[in-house]
Amino acid sequence: CLENHTLILSESLLKEVSSNLHKKIKVPPSLLNEIIKSLHKEYIIPSYEMLDIKTCRDPNDVHVLSMAFAAGAQYIVSGDQDLLCLKQFRLIPILTPREFWNVLRLG
C-alpha cells in the first residue's frame, strides 16, 4: 500500500493506530515501535480547516474528514463505524480496510 499510495495521518491517528495494534491485534512492542516509526516517516499532515462539528455523528472524527478533504484524498480507510456509516464524504469513498484491499486487488 505504501508503495503506491500516500498516507494522510496526524499524531492523534498514529496514537490510535498504535493503541489498536497493541490492544486488538496484540502486535509485540518491538514490532509496534518499528511500525509506528515507519508510519511517522511517511505520513503527511495537510494544513486544513476543521469542518463543522456536525459533519459527523462523532465530533472526534471530524478531523479525519477535514484532513481527507483538504488533502484531496481518494479514499478514507477506517474501521470506525461513525465514519463508515457515511459511506462517502464529498465524493471520497469511506471504506473498511478489507474493502480497500479489494479495490487494490481488483484494480
mmCIF file of N, CA and C in Angstrom, residues 13-99:
data_model
loop_
_atom_site.group_PDB
_atom_site.id
_atom_site.type_symbol
_atom_site.label_atom_id
_atom_site.label_comp_id
_atom_site.label_asym_id
_atom_site.label_seq_id
_atom_site.Cartn_x
_atom_site.Cartn_y
_atom_site.Cartn_z
ATOM 1 N N LEU A 13 -4.078 10.219 15.076
ATOM 2 C CA LEU A 13 -4.368 8.965 14.372
ATOM 3 C C LEU A 13 -3.254 7.947 14.582
ATOM 4 N N LEU A 14 -2.012 8.402 14.621
ATOM 5 C CA LEU A 14 -0.900 7.481 14.893
ATOM 6 C C LEU A 14 -1.035 6.854 16.280
ATOM 7 N N LYS A 15 -1.453 7.655 17.247
ATOM 8 C CA LYS A 15 -1.663 7.125 18.603
ATOM 9 C C LYS A 15 -2.775 6.085 18.599
ATOM 10 N N GLU A 16 -3.828 6.350 17.845
ATOM 11 C CA GLU A 16 -4.947 5.416 17.757
ATOM 12 C C GLU A 16 -4.515 4.116 17.066
ATOM 13 N N VAL A 17 -3.743 4.234 15.999
ATOM 14 C CA VAL A 17 -3.222 3.048 15.303
ATOM 15 C C VAL A 17 -2.372 2.224 16.264
ATOM 16 N N SER A 18 -1.485 2.889 16.977
ATOM 17 C CA SER A 18 -0.616 2.205 17.931
ATOM 18 C C SER A 18 -1.427 1.473 18.990
ATOM 19 N N SER A 19 -2.400 2.148 19.536
ATOM 20 C CA SER A 19 -3.246 1.548 20.573
ATOM 21 C C SER A 19 -4.005 0.335 20.040
ATOM 22 N N ASN A 20 -4.579 0.456 18.845
ATOM 23 C CA ASN A 20 -5.348 -0.654 18.274
ATOM 24 C C ASN A 20 -4.462 -1.843 17.900
ATOM 25 N N LEU A 21 -3.284 -1.564 17.369
ATOM 26 C CA LEU A 21 -2.373 -2.662 17.047
ATOM 27 C C LEU A 21 -1.967 -3.407 18.317
ATOM 28 N N HIS A 22 -1.779 -2.669 19.389
ATOM 29 C CA HIS A 22 -1.380 -3.285 20.652
ATOM 30 C C HIS A 22 -2.538 -4.044 21.306
ATOM 31 N N LYS A 23 -3.677 -3.376 21.455
ATOM 32 C CA LYS A 23 -4.803 -3.961 22.191
ATOM 33 C C LYS A 23 -5.579 -5.004 21.388
ATOM 34 N N LYS A 24 -5.885 -4.695 20.148
ATOM 35 C CA LYS A 24 -6.755 -5.565 19.361
ATOM 36 C C LYS A 24 -6.011 -6.671 18.625
ATOM 37 N N ILE A 25 -4.822 -6.363 18.116
ATOM 38 C CA ILE A 25 -4.112 -7.333 17.291
ATOM 39 C C ILE A 25 -2.943 -7.971 18.044
ATOM 40 N N LYS A 26 -2.617 -7.396 19.200
ATOM 41 C CA LYS A 26 -1.548 -7.940 20.057
ATOM 42 C C LYS A 26 -0.181 -7.935 19.373
ATOM 43 N N VAL A 27 0.116 -6.876 18.632
ATOM 44 C CA VAL A 27 1.424 -6.744 17.995
ATOM 45 C C VAL A 27 2.467 -6.572 19.107
ATOM 46 N N PRO A 28 3.549 -7.336 19.048
ATOM 47 C CA PRO A 28 4.595 -7.219 20.068
ATOM 48 C C PRO A 28 5.186 -5.803 20.098
ATOM 49 N N PRO A 29 5.573 -5.324 21.282
ATOM 50 C CA PRO A 29 6.073 -3.945 21.411
ATOM 51 C C PRO A 29 7.220 -3.586 20.462
ATOM 52 N N SER A 30 8.158 -4.477 20.245
ATOM 53 C CA SER A 30 9.282 -4.138 19.363
ATOM 54 C C SER A 30 8.812 -3.918 17.922
ATOM 55 N N LEU A 31 7.921 -4.771 17.439
ATOM 56 C CA LEU A 31 7.375 -4.609 16.088
ATOM 57 C C LEU A 31 6.476 -3.377 16.015
ATOM 58 N N LEU A 32 5.703 -3.154 17.060
ATOM 59 C CA LEU A 32 4.817 -1.991 17.113
ATOM 60 C C LEU A 32 5.632 -0.703 16.980
ATOM 61 N N ASN A 33 6.751 -0.616 17.695
ATOM 62 C CA ASN A 33 7.602 0.571 17.609
ATOM 63 C C ASN A 33 8.135 0.760 16.194
ATOM 64 N N GLU A 34 8.535 -0.321 15.535
ATOM 65 C CA GLU A 34 9.022 -0.225 14.152
ATOM 66 C C GLU A 34 7.936 0.282 13.211
ATOM 67 N N ILE A 35 6.727 -0.263 13.364
ATOM 68 C CA ILE A 35 5.602 0.144 12.509
ATOM 69 C C ILE A 35 5.311 1.625 12.685
ATOM 70 N N ILE A 36 5.211 2.070 13.922
ATOM 71 C CA ILE A 36 4.879 3.471 14.190
ATOM 72 C C ILE A 36 5.990 4.396 13.698
ATOM 73 N N LYS A 37 7.245 4.023 13.898
ATOM 74 C CA LYS A 37 8.361 4.837 13.390
ATOM 75 C C LYS A 37 8.288 4.948 11.866
ATOM 76 N N SER A 38 8.007 3.848 11.216
ATOM 77 C CA SER A 38 7.910 3.839 9.759
ATOM 78 C C SER A 38 6.761 4.724 9.285
ATOM 79 N N LEU A 39 5.610 4.586 9.919
ATOM 80 C CA LEU A 39 4.459 5.418 9.545
ATOM 81 C C LEU A 39 4.751 6.887 9.816
ATOM 82 N N HIS A 40 5.436 7.160 10.900
ATOM 83 C CA HIS A 40 5.733 8.542 11.261
ATOM 84 C C HIS A 40 6.595 9.208 10.192
ATOM 85 N N LYS A 41 7.480 8.453 9.564
ATOM 86 C CA LYS A 41 8.318 8.991 8.486
ATOM 87 C C LYS A 41 7.494 9.275 7.236
ATOM 88 N N GLU A 42 6.467 8.485 7.004
ATOM 89 C CA GLU A 42 5.711 8.537 5.756
ATOM 90 C C GLU A 42 4.489 9.444 5.784
ATOM 91 N N TYR A 43 4.005 9.762 6.956
ATOM 92 C CA TYR A 43 2.708 10.428 6.987
ATOM 93 C C TYR A 43 2.791 11.892 6.609
ATOM 94 N N ILE A 44 1.666 12.400 6.173
ATOM 95 C CA ILE A 44 1.544 13.802 5.782
ATOM 96 C C ILE A 44 0.397 14.399 6.577
ATOM 97 N N ILE A 45 0.631 15.545 7.157
ATOM 98 C CA ILE A 45 -0.455 16.269 7.806
ATOM 99 C C ILE A 45 -0.703 17.518 6.972
ATOM 100 N N PRO A 46 -1.758 17.493 6.188
ATOM 101 C CA PRO A 46 -2.036 18.689 5.387
ATOM 102 C C PRO A 46 -2.535 19.807 6.295
ATOM 103 N N SER A 47 -2.261 21.027 5.898
ATOM 104 C CA SER A 47 -2.880 22.121 6.635
ATOM 105 C C SER A 47 -4.354 22.113 6.234
ATOM 106 N N TYR A 48 -5.179 22.268 7.205
ATOM 107 C CA TYR A 48 -6.608 22.185 6.911
ATOM 108 C C TYR A 48 -7.404 22.978 7.931
ATOM 109 N N GLU A 49 -8.589 23.341 7.499
ATOM 110 C CA GLU A 49 -9.539 23.984 8.401
ATOM 111 C C GLU A 49 -10.492 22.908 8.890
ATOM 112 N N MET A 50 -10.799 22.965 10.165
ATOM 113 C CA MET A 50 -11.745 21.999 10.718
ATOM 114 C C MET A 50 -13.143 22.298 10.166
ATOM 115 N N LEU A 51 -13.804 21.235 9.761
ATOM 116 C CA LEU A 51 -15.180 21.347 9.291
ATOM 117 C C LEU A 51 -16.107 21.501 10.488
ATOM 118 N N ASP A 52 -17.341 21.802 10.206
ATOM 119 C CA ASP A 52 -18.341 21.932 11.260
ATOM 120 C C ASP A 52 -18.416 20.647 12.063
ATOM 121 N N ILE A 53 -18.503 20.774 13.347
ATOM 122 C CA ILE A 53 -18.537 19.617 14.253
ATOM 123 C C ILE A 53 -19.729 18.702 13.964
ATOM 124 N N LYS A 54 -20.753 19.228 13.316
ATOM 125 C CA LYS A 54 -21.946 18.437 12.997
ATOM 126 C C LYS A 54 -21.767 17.597 11.734
ATOM 127 N N THR A 55 -20.586 17.667 11.118
ATOM 128 C CA THR A 55 -20.306 16.933 9.890
ATOM 129 C C THR A 55 -20.388 15.429 10.099
ATOM 130 N N CYS A 56 -20.100 14.987 11.303
ATOM 131 C CA CYS A 56 -20.071 13.556 11.618
ATOM 132 C C CYS A 56 -20.737 13.353 12.971
ATOM 133 N N ARG A 57 -21.334 12.197 13.181
ATOM 134 C CA ARG A 57 -22.026 11.965 14.454
ATOM 135 C C ARG A 57 -21.070 11.883 15.632
ATOM 136 N N ASP A 58 -19.776 11.582 15.374
ATOM 137 C CA ASP A 58 -18.770 11.609 16.430
ATOM 138 C C ASP A 58 -17.864 12.806 16.183
ATOM 139 N N PRO A 59 -17.960 13.845 17.007
ATOM 140 C CA PRO A 59 -17.146 15.044 16.805
ATOM 141 C C PRO A 59 -15.639 14.761 16.786
ATOM 142 N N ASN A 60 -15.207 13.670 17.403
ATOM 143 C CA ASN A 60 -13.787 13.320 17.407
ATOM 144 C C ASN A 60 -13.302 12.861 16.036
ATOM 145 N N ASP A 61 -14.204 12.536 15.132
ATOM 146 C CA ASP A 61 -13.832 12.066 13.798
ATOM 147 C C ASP A 61 -13.838 13.163 12.741
ATOM 148 N N VAL A 62 -14.284 14.339 13.104
ATOM 149 C CA VAL A 62 -14.368 15.440 12.135
ATOM 150 C C VAL A 62 -12.981 15.774 11.578
ATOM 151 N N HIS A 63 -11.938 15.635 12.394
ATOM 152 C CA HIS A 63 -10.595 15.963 11.893
ATOM 153 C C HIS A 63 -10.175 15.016 10.767
ATOM 154 N N VAL A 64 -10.640 13.776 10.793
ATOM 155 C CA VAL A 64 -10.314 12.823 9.724
ATOM 156 C C VAL A 64 -10.931 13.306 8.412
ATOM 157 N N LEU A 65 -12.178 13.693 8.461
ATOM 158 C CA LEU A 65 -12.859 14.195 7.265
ATOM 159 C C LEU A 65 -12.220 15.496 6.780
ATOM 160 N N SER A 66 -11.860 16.357 7.716
ATOM 161 C CA SER A 66 -11.229 17.632 7.371
ATOM 162 C C SER A 66 -9.899 17.409 6.666
ATOM 163 N N MET A 67 -9.064 16.528 7.218
ATOM 164 C CA MET A 67 -7.761 16.236 6.604
ATOM 165 C C MET A 67 -7.920 15.608 5.228
ATOM 166 N N ALA A 68 -8.817 14.645 5.122
ATOM 167 C CA ALA A 68 -9.018 13.951 3.845
ATOM 168 C C ALA A 68 -9.464 14.925 2.759
ATOM 169 N N PHE A 69 -10.393 15.780 3.092
ATOM 170 C CA PHE A 69 -10.899 16.746 2.114
ATOM 171 C C PHE A 69 -9.799 17.726 1.713
ATOM 172 N N ALA A 70 -9.068 18.257 2.681
ATOM 173 C CA ALA A 70 -8.017 19.234 2.399
ATOM 174 C C ALA A 70 -6.898 18.637 1.556
ATOM 175 N N ALA A 71 -6.610 17.357 1.769
ATOM 176 C CA ALA A 71 -5.510 16.708 1.046
ATOM 177 C C ALA A 71 -5.938 16.132 -0.300
ATOM 178 N N GLY A 72 -7.220 16.176 -0.584
ATOM 179 C CA GLY A 72 -7.703 15.604 -1.845
ATOM 180 C C GLY A 72 -7.603 14.086 -1.856
ATOM 181 N N ALA A 73 -7.885 13.475 -0.728
ATOM 182 C CA ALA A 73 -7.769 12.017 -0.600
ATOM 183 C C ALA A 73 -8.680 11.301 -1.595
ATOM 184 N N GLN A 74 -8.202 10.154 -2.076
ATOM 185 C CA GLN A 74 -9.014 9.323 -2.962
ATOM 186 C C GLN A 74 -9.925 8.409 -2.156
ATOM 187 N N TYR A 75 -9.475 8.021 -0.965
ATOM 188 C CA TYR A 75 -10.247 7.135 -0.094
ATOM 189 C C TYR A 75 -9.997 7.512 1.359
ATOM 190 N N ILE A 76 -10.983 7.223 2.185
ATOM 191 C CA ILE A 76 -10.813 7.224 3.631
ATOM 192 C C ILE A 76 -10.961 5.764 4.037
ATOM 193 N N VAL A 77 -9.937 5.229 4.681
ATOM 194 C CA VAL A 77 -9.950 3.828 5.101
ATOM 195 C C VAL A 77 -10.018 3.809 6.612
ATOM 196 N N SER A 78 -11.058 3.155 7.136
ATOM 197 C CA SER A 78 -11.283 3.180 8.578
ATOM 198 C C SER A 78 -12.108 1.987 9.024
ATOM 199 N N GLY A 79 -11.964 1.656 10.278
ATOM 200 C CA GLY A 79 -12.825 0.655 10.889
ATOM 201 C C GLY A 79 -13.846 1.317 11.798
ATOM 202 N N ASP A 80 -13.841 2.634 11.840
ATOM 203 C CA ASP A 80 -14.699 3.410 12.724
ATOM 204 C C ASP A 80 -16.116 3.477 12.149
ATOM 205 N N GLN A 81 -17.060 2.948 12.885
ATOM 206 C CA GLN A 81 -18.447 2.907 12.405
ATOM 207 C C GLN A 81 -19.058 4.285 12.211
ATOM 208 N N ASP A 82 -18.610 5.274 12.990
ATOM 209 C CA ASP A 82 -19.134 6.629 12.820
ATOM 210 C C ASP A 82 -18.724 7.235 11.483
ATOM 211 N N LEU A 83 -17.599 6.798 10.947
ATOM 212 C CA LEU A 83 -17.187 7.234 9.608
ATOM 213 C C LEU A 83 -17.790 6.332 8.537
ATOM 214 N N LEU A 84 -17.740 5.028 8.767
ATOM 215 C CA LEU A 84 -18.231 4.077 7.759
ATOM 216 C C LEU A 84 -19.712 4.275 7.442
ATOM 217 N N CYS A 85 -20.489 4.690 8.423
ATOM 218 C CA CYS A 85 -21.929 4.873 8.179
ATOM 219 C C CYS A 85 -22.200 5.979 7.163
ATOM 220 N N LEU A 86 -21.227 6.874 6.958
ATOM 221 C CA LEU A 86 -21.385 7.937 5.968
ATOM 222 C C LEU A 86 -21.261 7.413 4.533
ATOM 223 N N LYS A 87 -20.523 6.321 4.361
ATOM 224 C CA LYS A 87 -20.262 5.678 3.064
ATOM 225 C C LYS A 87 -19.355 6.511 2.151
ATOM 226 N N GLN A 88 -19.543 7.817 2.152
ATOM 227 C CA GLN A 88 -18.647 8.715 1.422
ATOM 228 C C GLN A 88 -18.770 10.100 2.027
ATOM 229 N N PHE A 89 -17.758 10.896 1.766
ATOM 230 C CA PHE A 89 -17.770 12.276 2.235
ATOM 231 C C PHE A 89 -17.261 13.148 1.103
ATOM 232 N N ARG A 90 -18.111 14.025 0.598
ATOM 233 C CA ARG A 90 -17.757 14.915 -0.516
ATOM 234 C C ARG A 90 -17.071 14.140 -1.641
ATOM 235 N N LEU A 91 -17.693 13.072 -2.046
ATOM 236 C CA LEU A 91 -17.254 12.197 -3.134
ATOM 237 C C LEU A 91 -16.029 11.337 -2.806
ATOM 238 N N ILE A 92 -15.580 11.335 -1.558
ATOM 239 C CA ILE A 92 -14.477 10.473 -1.132
ATOM 240 C C ILE A 92 -15.093 9.226 -0.505
ATOM 241 N N PRO A 93 -14.913 8.051 -1.124
ATOM 242 C CA PRO A 93 -15.461 6.823 -0.543
ATOM 243 C C PRO A 93 -14.823 6.539 0.818
ATOM 244 N N ILE A 94 -15.633 6.056 1.740
ATOM 245 C CA ILE A 94 -15.142 5.657 3.059
ATOM 246 C C ILE A 94 -15.271 4.141 3.126
ATOM 247 N N LEU A 95 -14.134 3.466 3.213
ATOM 248 C CA LEU A 95 -14.073 2.006 3.114
ATOM 249 C C LEU A 95 -13.448 1.375 4.346
ATOM 250 N N THR A 96 -13.835 0.138 4.606
ATOM 251 C CA THR A 96 -13.134 -0.646 5.611
ATOM 252 C C THR A 96 -11.786 -1.052 5.022
ATOM 253 N N PRO A 97 -10.843 -1.471 5.859
ATOM 254 C CA PRO A 97 -9.572 -1.957 5.299
ATOM 255 C C PRO A 97 -9.766 -3.105 4.306
ATOM 256 N N ARG A 98 -10.690 -4.015 4.586
ATOM 257 C CA ARG A 98 -10.954 -5.130 3.658
ATOM 258 C C ARG A 98 -11.510 -4.623 2.325
ATOM 259 N N GLU A 99 -12.430 -3.674 2.381
ATOM 260 C CA GLU A 99 -12.979 -3.114 1.140
ATOM 261 C C GLU A 99 -11.881 -2.417 0.331
#
